[in-house]
PDB file of C-alpha atoms and ligand atoms in Angstrom:
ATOM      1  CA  UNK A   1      -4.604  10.204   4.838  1.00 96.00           C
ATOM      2  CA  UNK A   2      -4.528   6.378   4.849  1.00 97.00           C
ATOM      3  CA  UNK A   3      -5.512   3.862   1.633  1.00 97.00           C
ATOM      4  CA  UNK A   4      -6.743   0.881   2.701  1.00 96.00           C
ATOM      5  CA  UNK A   5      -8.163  -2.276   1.216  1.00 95.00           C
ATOM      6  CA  UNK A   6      -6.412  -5.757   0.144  1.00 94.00           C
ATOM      7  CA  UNK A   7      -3.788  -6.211  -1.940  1.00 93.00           C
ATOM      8  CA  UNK A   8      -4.270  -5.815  -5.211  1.00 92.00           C
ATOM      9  CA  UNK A   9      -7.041  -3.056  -4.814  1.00 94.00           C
ATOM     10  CA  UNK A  10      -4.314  -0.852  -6.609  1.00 93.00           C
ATOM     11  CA  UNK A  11      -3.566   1.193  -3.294  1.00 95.00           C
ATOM     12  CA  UNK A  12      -0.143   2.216  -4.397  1.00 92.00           C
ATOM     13  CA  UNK A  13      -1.569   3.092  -7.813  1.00 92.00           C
ATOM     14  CA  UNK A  14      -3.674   5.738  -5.965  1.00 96.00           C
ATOM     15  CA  UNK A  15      -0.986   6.644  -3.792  1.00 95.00           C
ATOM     16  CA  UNK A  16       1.325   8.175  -6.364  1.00 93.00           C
ATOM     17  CA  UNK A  17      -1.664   9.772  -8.313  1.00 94.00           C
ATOM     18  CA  UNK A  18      -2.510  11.302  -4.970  1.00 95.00           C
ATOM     19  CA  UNK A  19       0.973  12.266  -4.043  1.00 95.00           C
ATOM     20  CA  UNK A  20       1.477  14.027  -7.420  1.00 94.00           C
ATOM     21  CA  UNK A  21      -2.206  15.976  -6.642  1.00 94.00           C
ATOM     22  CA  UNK A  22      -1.741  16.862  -3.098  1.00 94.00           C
ATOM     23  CA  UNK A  23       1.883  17.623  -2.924  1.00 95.00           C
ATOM     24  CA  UNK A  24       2.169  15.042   0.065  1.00 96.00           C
ATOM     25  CA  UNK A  25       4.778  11.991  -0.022  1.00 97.00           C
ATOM     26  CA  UNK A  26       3.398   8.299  -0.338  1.00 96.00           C
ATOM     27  CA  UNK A  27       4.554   6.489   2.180  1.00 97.00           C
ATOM     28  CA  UNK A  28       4.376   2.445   1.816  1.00 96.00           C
ATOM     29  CA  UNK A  29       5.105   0.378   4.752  1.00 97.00           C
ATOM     30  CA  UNK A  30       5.566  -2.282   1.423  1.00 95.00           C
ATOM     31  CA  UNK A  31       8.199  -0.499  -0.081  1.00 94.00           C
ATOM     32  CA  UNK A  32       9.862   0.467   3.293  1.00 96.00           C
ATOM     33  CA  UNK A  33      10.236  -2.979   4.002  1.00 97.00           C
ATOM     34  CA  UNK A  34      11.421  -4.213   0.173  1.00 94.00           C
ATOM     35  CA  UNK A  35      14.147  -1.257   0.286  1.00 93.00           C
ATOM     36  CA  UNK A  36      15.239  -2.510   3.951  1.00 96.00           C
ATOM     37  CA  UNK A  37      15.462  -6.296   1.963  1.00 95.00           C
ATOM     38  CA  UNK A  38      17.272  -4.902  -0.535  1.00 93.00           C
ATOM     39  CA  UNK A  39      20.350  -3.225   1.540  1.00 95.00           C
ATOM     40  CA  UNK A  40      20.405  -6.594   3.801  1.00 96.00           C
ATOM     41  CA  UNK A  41      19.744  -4.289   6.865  1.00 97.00           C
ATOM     42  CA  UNK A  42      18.876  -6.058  10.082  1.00 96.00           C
ATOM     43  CA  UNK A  43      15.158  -4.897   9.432  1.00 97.00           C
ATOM     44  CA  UNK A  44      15.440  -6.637   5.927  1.00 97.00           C
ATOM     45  CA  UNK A  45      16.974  -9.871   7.099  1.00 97.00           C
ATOM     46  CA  UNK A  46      13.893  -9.837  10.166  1.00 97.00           C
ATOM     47  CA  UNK A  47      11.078  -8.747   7.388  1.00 97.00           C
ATOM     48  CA  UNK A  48      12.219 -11.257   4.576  1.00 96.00           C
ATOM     49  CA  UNK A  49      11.044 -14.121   6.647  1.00 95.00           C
ATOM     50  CA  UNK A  50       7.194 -13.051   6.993  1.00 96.00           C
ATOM     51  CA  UNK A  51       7.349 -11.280   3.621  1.00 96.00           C
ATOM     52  CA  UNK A  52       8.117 -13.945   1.875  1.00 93.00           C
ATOM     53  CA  UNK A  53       5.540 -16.208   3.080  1.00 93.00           C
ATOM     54  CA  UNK A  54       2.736 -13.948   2.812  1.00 93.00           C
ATOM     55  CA  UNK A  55       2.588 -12.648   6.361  1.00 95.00           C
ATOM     56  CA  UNK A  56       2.377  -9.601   8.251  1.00 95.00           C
ATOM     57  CA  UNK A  57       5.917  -8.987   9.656  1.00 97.00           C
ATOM     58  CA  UNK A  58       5.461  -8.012  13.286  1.00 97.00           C
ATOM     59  CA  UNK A  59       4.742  -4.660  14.476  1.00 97.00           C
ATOM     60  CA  UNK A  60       7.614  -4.420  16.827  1.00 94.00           C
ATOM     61  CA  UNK A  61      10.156  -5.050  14.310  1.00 96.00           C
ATOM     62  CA  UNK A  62       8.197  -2.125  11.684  1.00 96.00           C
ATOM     63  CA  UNK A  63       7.046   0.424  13.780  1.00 97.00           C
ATOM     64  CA  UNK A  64      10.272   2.286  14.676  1.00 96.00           C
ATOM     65  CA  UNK A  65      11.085   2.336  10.787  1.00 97.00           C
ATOM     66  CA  UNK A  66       7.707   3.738  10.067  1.00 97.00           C
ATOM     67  CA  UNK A  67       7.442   6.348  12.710  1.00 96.00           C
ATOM     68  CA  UNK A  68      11.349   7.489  11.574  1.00 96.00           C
ATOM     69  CA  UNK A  69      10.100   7.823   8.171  1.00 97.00           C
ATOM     70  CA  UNK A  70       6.333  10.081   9.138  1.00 96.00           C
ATOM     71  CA  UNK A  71       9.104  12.174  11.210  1.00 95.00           C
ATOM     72  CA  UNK A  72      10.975  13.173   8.402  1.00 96.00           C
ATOM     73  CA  UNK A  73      10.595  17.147   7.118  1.00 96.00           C
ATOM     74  CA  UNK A  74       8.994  16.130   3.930  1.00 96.00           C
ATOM     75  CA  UNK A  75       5.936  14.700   5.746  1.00 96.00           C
ATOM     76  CA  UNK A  76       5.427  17.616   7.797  1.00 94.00           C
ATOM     77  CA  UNK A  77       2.505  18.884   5.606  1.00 94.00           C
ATOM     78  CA  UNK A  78       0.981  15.588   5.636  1.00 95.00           C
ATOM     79  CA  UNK A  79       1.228  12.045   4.319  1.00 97.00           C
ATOM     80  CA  UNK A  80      -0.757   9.601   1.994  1.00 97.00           C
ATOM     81  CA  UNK A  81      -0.556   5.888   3.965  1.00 98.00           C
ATOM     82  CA  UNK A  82      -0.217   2.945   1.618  1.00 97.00           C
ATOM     83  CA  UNK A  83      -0.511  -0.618   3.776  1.00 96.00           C
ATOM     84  CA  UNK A  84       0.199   0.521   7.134  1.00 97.00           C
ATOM     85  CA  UNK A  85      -1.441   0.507   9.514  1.00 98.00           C
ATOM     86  CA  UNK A  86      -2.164  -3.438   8.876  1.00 96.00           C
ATOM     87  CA  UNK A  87      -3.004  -3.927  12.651  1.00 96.00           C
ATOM     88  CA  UNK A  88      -4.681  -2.559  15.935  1.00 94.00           C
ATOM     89  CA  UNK A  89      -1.307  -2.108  17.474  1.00 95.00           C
ATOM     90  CA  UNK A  90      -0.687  -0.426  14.465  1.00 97.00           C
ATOM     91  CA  UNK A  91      -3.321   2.216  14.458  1.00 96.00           C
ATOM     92  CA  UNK A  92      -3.044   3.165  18.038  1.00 95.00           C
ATOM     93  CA  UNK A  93       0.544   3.563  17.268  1.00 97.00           C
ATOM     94  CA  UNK A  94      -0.194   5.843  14.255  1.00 97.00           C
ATOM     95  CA  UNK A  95      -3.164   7.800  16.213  1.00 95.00           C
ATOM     96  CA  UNK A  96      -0.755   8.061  19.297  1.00 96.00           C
ATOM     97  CA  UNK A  97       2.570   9.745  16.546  1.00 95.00           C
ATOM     98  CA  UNK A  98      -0.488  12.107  14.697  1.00 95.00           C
ATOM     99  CA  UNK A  99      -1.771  13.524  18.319  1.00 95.00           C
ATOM    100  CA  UNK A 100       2.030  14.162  19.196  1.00 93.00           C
ATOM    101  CA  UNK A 101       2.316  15.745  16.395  1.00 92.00           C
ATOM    102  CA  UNK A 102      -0.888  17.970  16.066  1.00 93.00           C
ATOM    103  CA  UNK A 103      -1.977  16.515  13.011  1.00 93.00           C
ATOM    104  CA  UNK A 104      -5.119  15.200  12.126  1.00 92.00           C
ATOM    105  CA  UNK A 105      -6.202  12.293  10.679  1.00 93.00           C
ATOM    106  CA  UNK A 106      -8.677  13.625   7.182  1.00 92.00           C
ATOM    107  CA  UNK A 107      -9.342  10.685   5.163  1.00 94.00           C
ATOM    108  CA  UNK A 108      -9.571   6.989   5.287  1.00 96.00           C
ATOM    109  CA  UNK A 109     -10.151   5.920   2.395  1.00 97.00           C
ATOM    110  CA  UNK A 110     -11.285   1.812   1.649  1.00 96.00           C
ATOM    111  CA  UNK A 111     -10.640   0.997  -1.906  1.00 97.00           C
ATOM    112  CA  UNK A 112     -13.127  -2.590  -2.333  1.00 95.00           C
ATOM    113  CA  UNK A 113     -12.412  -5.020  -4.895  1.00 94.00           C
ATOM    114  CA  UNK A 114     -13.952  -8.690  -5.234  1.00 90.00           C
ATOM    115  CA  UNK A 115     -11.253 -11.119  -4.318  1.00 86.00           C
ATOM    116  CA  UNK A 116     -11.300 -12.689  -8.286  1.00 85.00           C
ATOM    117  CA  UNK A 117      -9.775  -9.284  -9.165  1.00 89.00           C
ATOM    118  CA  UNK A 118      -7.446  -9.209  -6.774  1.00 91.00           C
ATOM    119  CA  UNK A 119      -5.737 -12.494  -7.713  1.00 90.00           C
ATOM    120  CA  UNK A 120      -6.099 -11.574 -10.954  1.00 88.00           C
ATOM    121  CA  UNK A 121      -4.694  -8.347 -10.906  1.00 90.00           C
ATOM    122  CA  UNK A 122      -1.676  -9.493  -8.548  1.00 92.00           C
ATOM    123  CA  UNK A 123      -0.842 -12.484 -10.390  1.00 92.00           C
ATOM    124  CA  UNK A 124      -0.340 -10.330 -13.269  1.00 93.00           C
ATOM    125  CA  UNK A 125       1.528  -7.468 -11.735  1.00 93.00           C
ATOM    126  CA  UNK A 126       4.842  -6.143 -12.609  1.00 95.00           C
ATOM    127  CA  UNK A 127       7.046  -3.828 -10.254  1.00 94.00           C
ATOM    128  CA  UNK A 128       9.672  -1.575 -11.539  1.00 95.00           C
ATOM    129  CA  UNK A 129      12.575  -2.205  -9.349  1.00 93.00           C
ATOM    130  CA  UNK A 130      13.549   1.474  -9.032  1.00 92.00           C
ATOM    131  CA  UNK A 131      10.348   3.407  -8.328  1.00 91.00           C
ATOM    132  CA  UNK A 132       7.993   1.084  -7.649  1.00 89.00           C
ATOM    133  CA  UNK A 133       5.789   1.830 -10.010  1.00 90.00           C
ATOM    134  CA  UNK A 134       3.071  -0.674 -10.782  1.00 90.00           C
ATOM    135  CA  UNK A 135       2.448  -2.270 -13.925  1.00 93.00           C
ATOM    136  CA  UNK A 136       0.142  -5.703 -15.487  1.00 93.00           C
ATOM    137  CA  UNK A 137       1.087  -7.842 -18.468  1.00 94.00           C
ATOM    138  CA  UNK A 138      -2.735  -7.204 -19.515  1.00 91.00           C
ATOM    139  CA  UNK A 139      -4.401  -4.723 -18.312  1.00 88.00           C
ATOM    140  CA  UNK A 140      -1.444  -1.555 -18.307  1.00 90.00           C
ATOM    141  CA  UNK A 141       1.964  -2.835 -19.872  1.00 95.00           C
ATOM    142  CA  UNK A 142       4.725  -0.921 -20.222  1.00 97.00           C
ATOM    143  CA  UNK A 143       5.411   0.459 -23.650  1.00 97.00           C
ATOM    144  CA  UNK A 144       8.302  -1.297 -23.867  1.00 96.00           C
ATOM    145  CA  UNK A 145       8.723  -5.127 -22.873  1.00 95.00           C
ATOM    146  CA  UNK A 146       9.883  -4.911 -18.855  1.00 95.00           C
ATOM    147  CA  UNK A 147      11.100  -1.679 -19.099  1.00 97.00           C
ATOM    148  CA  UNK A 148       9.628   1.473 -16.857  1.00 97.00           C
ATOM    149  CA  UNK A 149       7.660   4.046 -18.449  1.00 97.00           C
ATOM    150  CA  UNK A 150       8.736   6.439 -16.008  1.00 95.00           C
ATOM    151  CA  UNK A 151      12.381   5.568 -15.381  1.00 96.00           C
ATOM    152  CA  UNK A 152      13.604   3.178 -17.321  1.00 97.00           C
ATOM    153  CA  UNK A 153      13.886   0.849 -14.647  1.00 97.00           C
ATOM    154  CA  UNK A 154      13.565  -2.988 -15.144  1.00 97.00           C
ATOM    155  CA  UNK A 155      10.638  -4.576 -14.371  1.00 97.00           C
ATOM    156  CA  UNK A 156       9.789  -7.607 -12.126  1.00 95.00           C
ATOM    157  CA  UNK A 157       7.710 -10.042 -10.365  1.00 94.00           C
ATOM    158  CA  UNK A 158       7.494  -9.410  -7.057  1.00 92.00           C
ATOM    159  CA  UNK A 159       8.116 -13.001  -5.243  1.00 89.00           C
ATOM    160  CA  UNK A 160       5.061 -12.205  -3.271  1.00 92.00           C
ATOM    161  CA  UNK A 161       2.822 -11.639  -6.095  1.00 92.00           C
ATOM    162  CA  UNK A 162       3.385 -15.450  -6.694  1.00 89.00           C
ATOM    163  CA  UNK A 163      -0.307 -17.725  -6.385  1.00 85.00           C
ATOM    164  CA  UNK A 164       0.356 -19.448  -3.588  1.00 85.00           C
ATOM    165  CA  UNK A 165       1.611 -16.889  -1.134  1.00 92.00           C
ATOM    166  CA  UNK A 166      -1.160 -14.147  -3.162  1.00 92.00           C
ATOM    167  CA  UNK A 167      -3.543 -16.457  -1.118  1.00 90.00           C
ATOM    168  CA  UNK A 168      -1.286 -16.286   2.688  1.00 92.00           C
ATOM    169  CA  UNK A 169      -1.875 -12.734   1.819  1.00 94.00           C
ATOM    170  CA  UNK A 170      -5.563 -12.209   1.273  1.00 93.00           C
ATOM    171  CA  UNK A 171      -5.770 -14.328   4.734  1.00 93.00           C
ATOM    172  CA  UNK A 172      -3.898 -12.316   6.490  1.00 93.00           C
ATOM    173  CA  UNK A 173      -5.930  -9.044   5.607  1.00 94.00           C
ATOM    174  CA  UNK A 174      -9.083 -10.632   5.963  1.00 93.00           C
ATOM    175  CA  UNK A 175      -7.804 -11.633   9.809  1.00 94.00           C
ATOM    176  CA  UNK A 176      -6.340  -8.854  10.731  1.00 93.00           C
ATOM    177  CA  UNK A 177      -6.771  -5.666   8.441  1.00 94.00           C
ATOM    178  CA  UNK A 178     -10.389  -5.772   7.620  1.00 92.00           C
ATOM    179  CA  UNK A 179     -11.320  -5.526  11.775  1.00 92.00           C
ATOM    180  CA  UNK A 180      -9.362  -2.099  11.552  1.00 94.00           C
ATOM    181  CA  UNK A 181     -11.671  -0.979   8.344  1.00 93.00           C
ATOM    182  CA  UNK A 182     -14.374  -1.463  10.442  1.00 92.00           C
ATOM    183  CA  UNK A 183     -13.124   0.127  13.501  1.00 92.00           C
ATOM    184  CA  UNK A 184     -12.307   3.522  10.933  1.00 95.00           C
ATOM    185  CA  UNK A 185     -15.905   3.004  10.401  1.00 93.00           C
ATOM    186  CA  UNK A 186     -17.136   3.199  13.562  1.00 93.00           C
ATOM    187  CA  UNK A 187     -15.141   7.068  14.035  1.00 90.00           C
ATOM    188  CA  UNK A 188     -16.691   7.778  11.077  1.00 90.00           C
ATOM    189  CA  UNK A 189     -13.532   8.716   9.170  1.00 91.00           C
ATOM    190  CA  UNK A 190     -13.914   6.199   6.524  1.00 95.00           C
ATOM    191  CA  UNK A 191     -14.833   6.497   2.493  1.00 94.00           C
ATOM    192  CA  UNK A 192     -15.419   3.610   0.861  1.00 95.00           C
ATOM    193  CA  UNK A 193     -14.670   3.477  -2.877  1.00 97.00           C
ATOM    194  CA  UNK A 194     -15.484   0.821  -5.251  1.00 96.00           C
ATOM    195  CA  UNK A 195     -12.021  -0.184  -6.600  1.00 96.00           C
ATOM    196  CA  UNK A 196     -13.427  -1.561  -9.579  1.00 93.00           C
ATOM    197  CA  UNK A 197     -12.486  -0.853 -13.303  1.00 90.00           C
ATOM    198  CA  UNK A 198      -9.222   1.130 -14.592  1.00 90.00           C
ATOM    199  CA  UNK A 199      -7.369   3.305 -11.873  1.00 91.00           C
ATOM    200  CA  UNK A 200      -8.591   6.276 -14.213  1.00 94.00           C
ATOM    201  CA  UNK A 201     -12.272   5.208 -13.042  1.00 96.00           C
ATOM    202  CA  UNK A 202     -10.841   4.615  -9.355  1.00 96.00           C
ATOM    203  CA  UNK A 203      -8.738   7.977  -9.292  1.00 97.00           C
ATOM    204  CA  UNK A 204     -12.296   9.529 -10.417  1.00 97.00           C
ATOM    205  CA  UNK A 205     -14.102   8.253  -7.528  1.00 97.00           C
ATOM    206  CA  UNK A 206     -11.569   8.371  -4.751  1.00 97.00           C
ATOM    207  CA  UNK A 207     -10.904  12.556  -6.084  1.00 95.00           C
ATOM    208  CA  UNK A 208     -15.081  12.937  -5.810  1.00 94.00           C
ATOM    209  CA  UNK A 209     -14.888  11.727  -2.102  1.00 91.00           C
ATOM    210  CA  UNK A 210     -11.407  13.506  -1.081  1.00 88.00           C
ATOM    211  CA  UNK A 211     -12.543  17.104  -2.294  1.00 79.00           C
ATOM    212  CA  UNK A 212     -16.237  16.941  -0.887  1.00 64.00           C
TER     213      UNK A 212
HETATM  214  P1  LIG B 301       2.588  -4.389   0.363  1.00 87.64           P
HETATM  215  O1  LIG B 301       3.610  -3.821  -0.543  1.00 87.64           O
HETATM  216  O2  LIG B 301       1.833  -3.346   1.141  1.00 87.64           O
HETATM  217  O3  LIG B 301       1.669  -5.376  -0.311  1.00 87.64           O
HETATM  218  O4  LIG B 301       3.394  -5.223   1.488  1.00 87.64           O
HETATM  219  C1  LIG B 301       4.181  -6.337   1.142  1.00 87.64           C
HETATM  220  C2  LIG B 301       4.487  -7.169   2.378  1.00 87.64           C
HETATM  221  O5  LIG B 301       5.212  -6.377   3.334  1.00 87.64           O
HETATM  222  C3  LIG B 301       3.268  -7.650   3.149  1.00 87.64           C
HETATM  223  O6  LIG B 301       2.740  -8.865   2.616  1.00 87.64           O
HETATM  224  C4  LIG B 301       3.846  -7.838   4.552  1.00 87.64           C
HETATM  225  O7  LIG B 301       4.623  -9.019   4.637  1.00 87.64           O
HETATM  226  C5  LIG B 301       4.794  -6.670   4.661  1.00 87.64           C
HETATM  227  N1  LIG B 301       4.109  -5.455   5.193  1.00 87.64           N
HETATM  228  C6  LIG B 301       3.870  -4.283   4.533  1.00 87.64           C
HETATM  229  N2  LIG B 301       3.241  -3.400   5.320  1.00 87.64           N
HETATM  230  C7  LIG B 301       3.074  -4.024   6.525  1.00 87.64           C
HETATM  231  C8  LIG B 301       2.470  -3.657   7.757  1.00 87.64           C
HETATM  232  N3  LIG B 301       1.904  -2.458   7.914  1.00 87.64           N
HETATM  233  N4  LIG B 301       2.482  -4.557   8.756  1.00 87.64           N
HETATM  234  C9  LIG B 301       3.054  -5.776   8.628  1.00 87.64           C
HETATM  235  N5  LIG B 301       3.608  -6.198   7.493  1.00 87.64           N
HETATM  236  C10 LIG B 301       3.635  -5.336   6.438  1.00 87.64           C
END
């Protein structure tokens, strides 16, 4: 299954409610990247570059670290798809690793939210640094100041969920994500769900669509 939509629409927020349903793994190309950042790998140092500035690091320098993660055992019953794929090259490489490996491709699922709410929303966010899981200083804070929920871990500002390169961001999906949304269309694979409202009232919606 793939979540799609900008950032902001709360994709990874759906994610890890649908991982928990479905007994599947979430699988961000996001947090692939921030982990490979973090341990100063040669895919972080390559990555940091375009992350930083809002861009779309380039598909020869993901791919191998994406299709190494879908190969692993605990993705053998299926995956949930958080922000990749971001390009064409990216979904025929995704559609080529699925027919290898039998698997079909069951949901695409667009969460749509009015660019006001995404800047919003992003400007506002807080990551934990251990799990990723997302929080906002309004809308859902923790219940203690910058501390996880989950895990205890600290909270933080992701440096791209800074104004200016929020903005680099939204570009860059409207260029070169949204074509792919409408490709999914045309195969007729894809759900559209109005990301509006809490992630309770998103869950509610995206569930309706995944179990009819
Ligand atoms: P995300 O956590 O999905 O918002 O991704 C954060 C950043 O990682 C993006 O702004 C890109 O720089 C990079 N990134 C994540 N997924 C991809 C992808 N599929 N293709 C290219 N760049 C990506």
């Amino acid at each position: 299954m793939i979540l799609m939509g900008p950032p902001g629409a709360g994709k990874g927020t759906q994610a890890k409610l649908l991982e928990a349903r479905f007994r599947i793994p979430h699988v961000s190309s996001g947090e692939i990247l921030r982990s490979a950042v973090c341990a100063k790998t040669e895919l972080g140092l390559e990555a940091r570059k375009y992350m930083e500035r809002g861009e779309l690091v380039p598909d020869g320098v993901l791919l191998g670290a994406v299709r190494d993660r879908l190969a692993a055992e605990d993705c053998r019953d299926g995956f949930v798809l958080d922000g990749f794929p971001r390009t064409v090259t990216q979904s025929k490489a995704l559609g080529e690793m699925l027919s290898a490996a039998g698997k079909p491709l069951d949901h695409v699922v667009s969460i749509r939210v009015p660019v006001s709410e995404v800047v919003s929303r992003l400007s506002g966010r807080r990551t934990c640094r251990r799990c990723e899981s997302p929080y906002h200083v309004a809308y859902s804070p923790p219940r203690r100041d910058a501390v996880c929920d989950k895990c205890g871990g600290e909270l933080y500002q992701r440096s791209d969920d800074r104004e200016e390169t929020i903005r680099a961001r939204l570009q860059a999906h409207e260029r070169q994500t949204a074509p792919l949304i409408e490709a999914y269309r045309e195969q007729g694979v894809l759900r559209d769900i109005d990301g509006s409202g809490s992630p309770q009232e998103v869950w509610a919606r995206i569930l309706h669509e995944v179990d009819a």
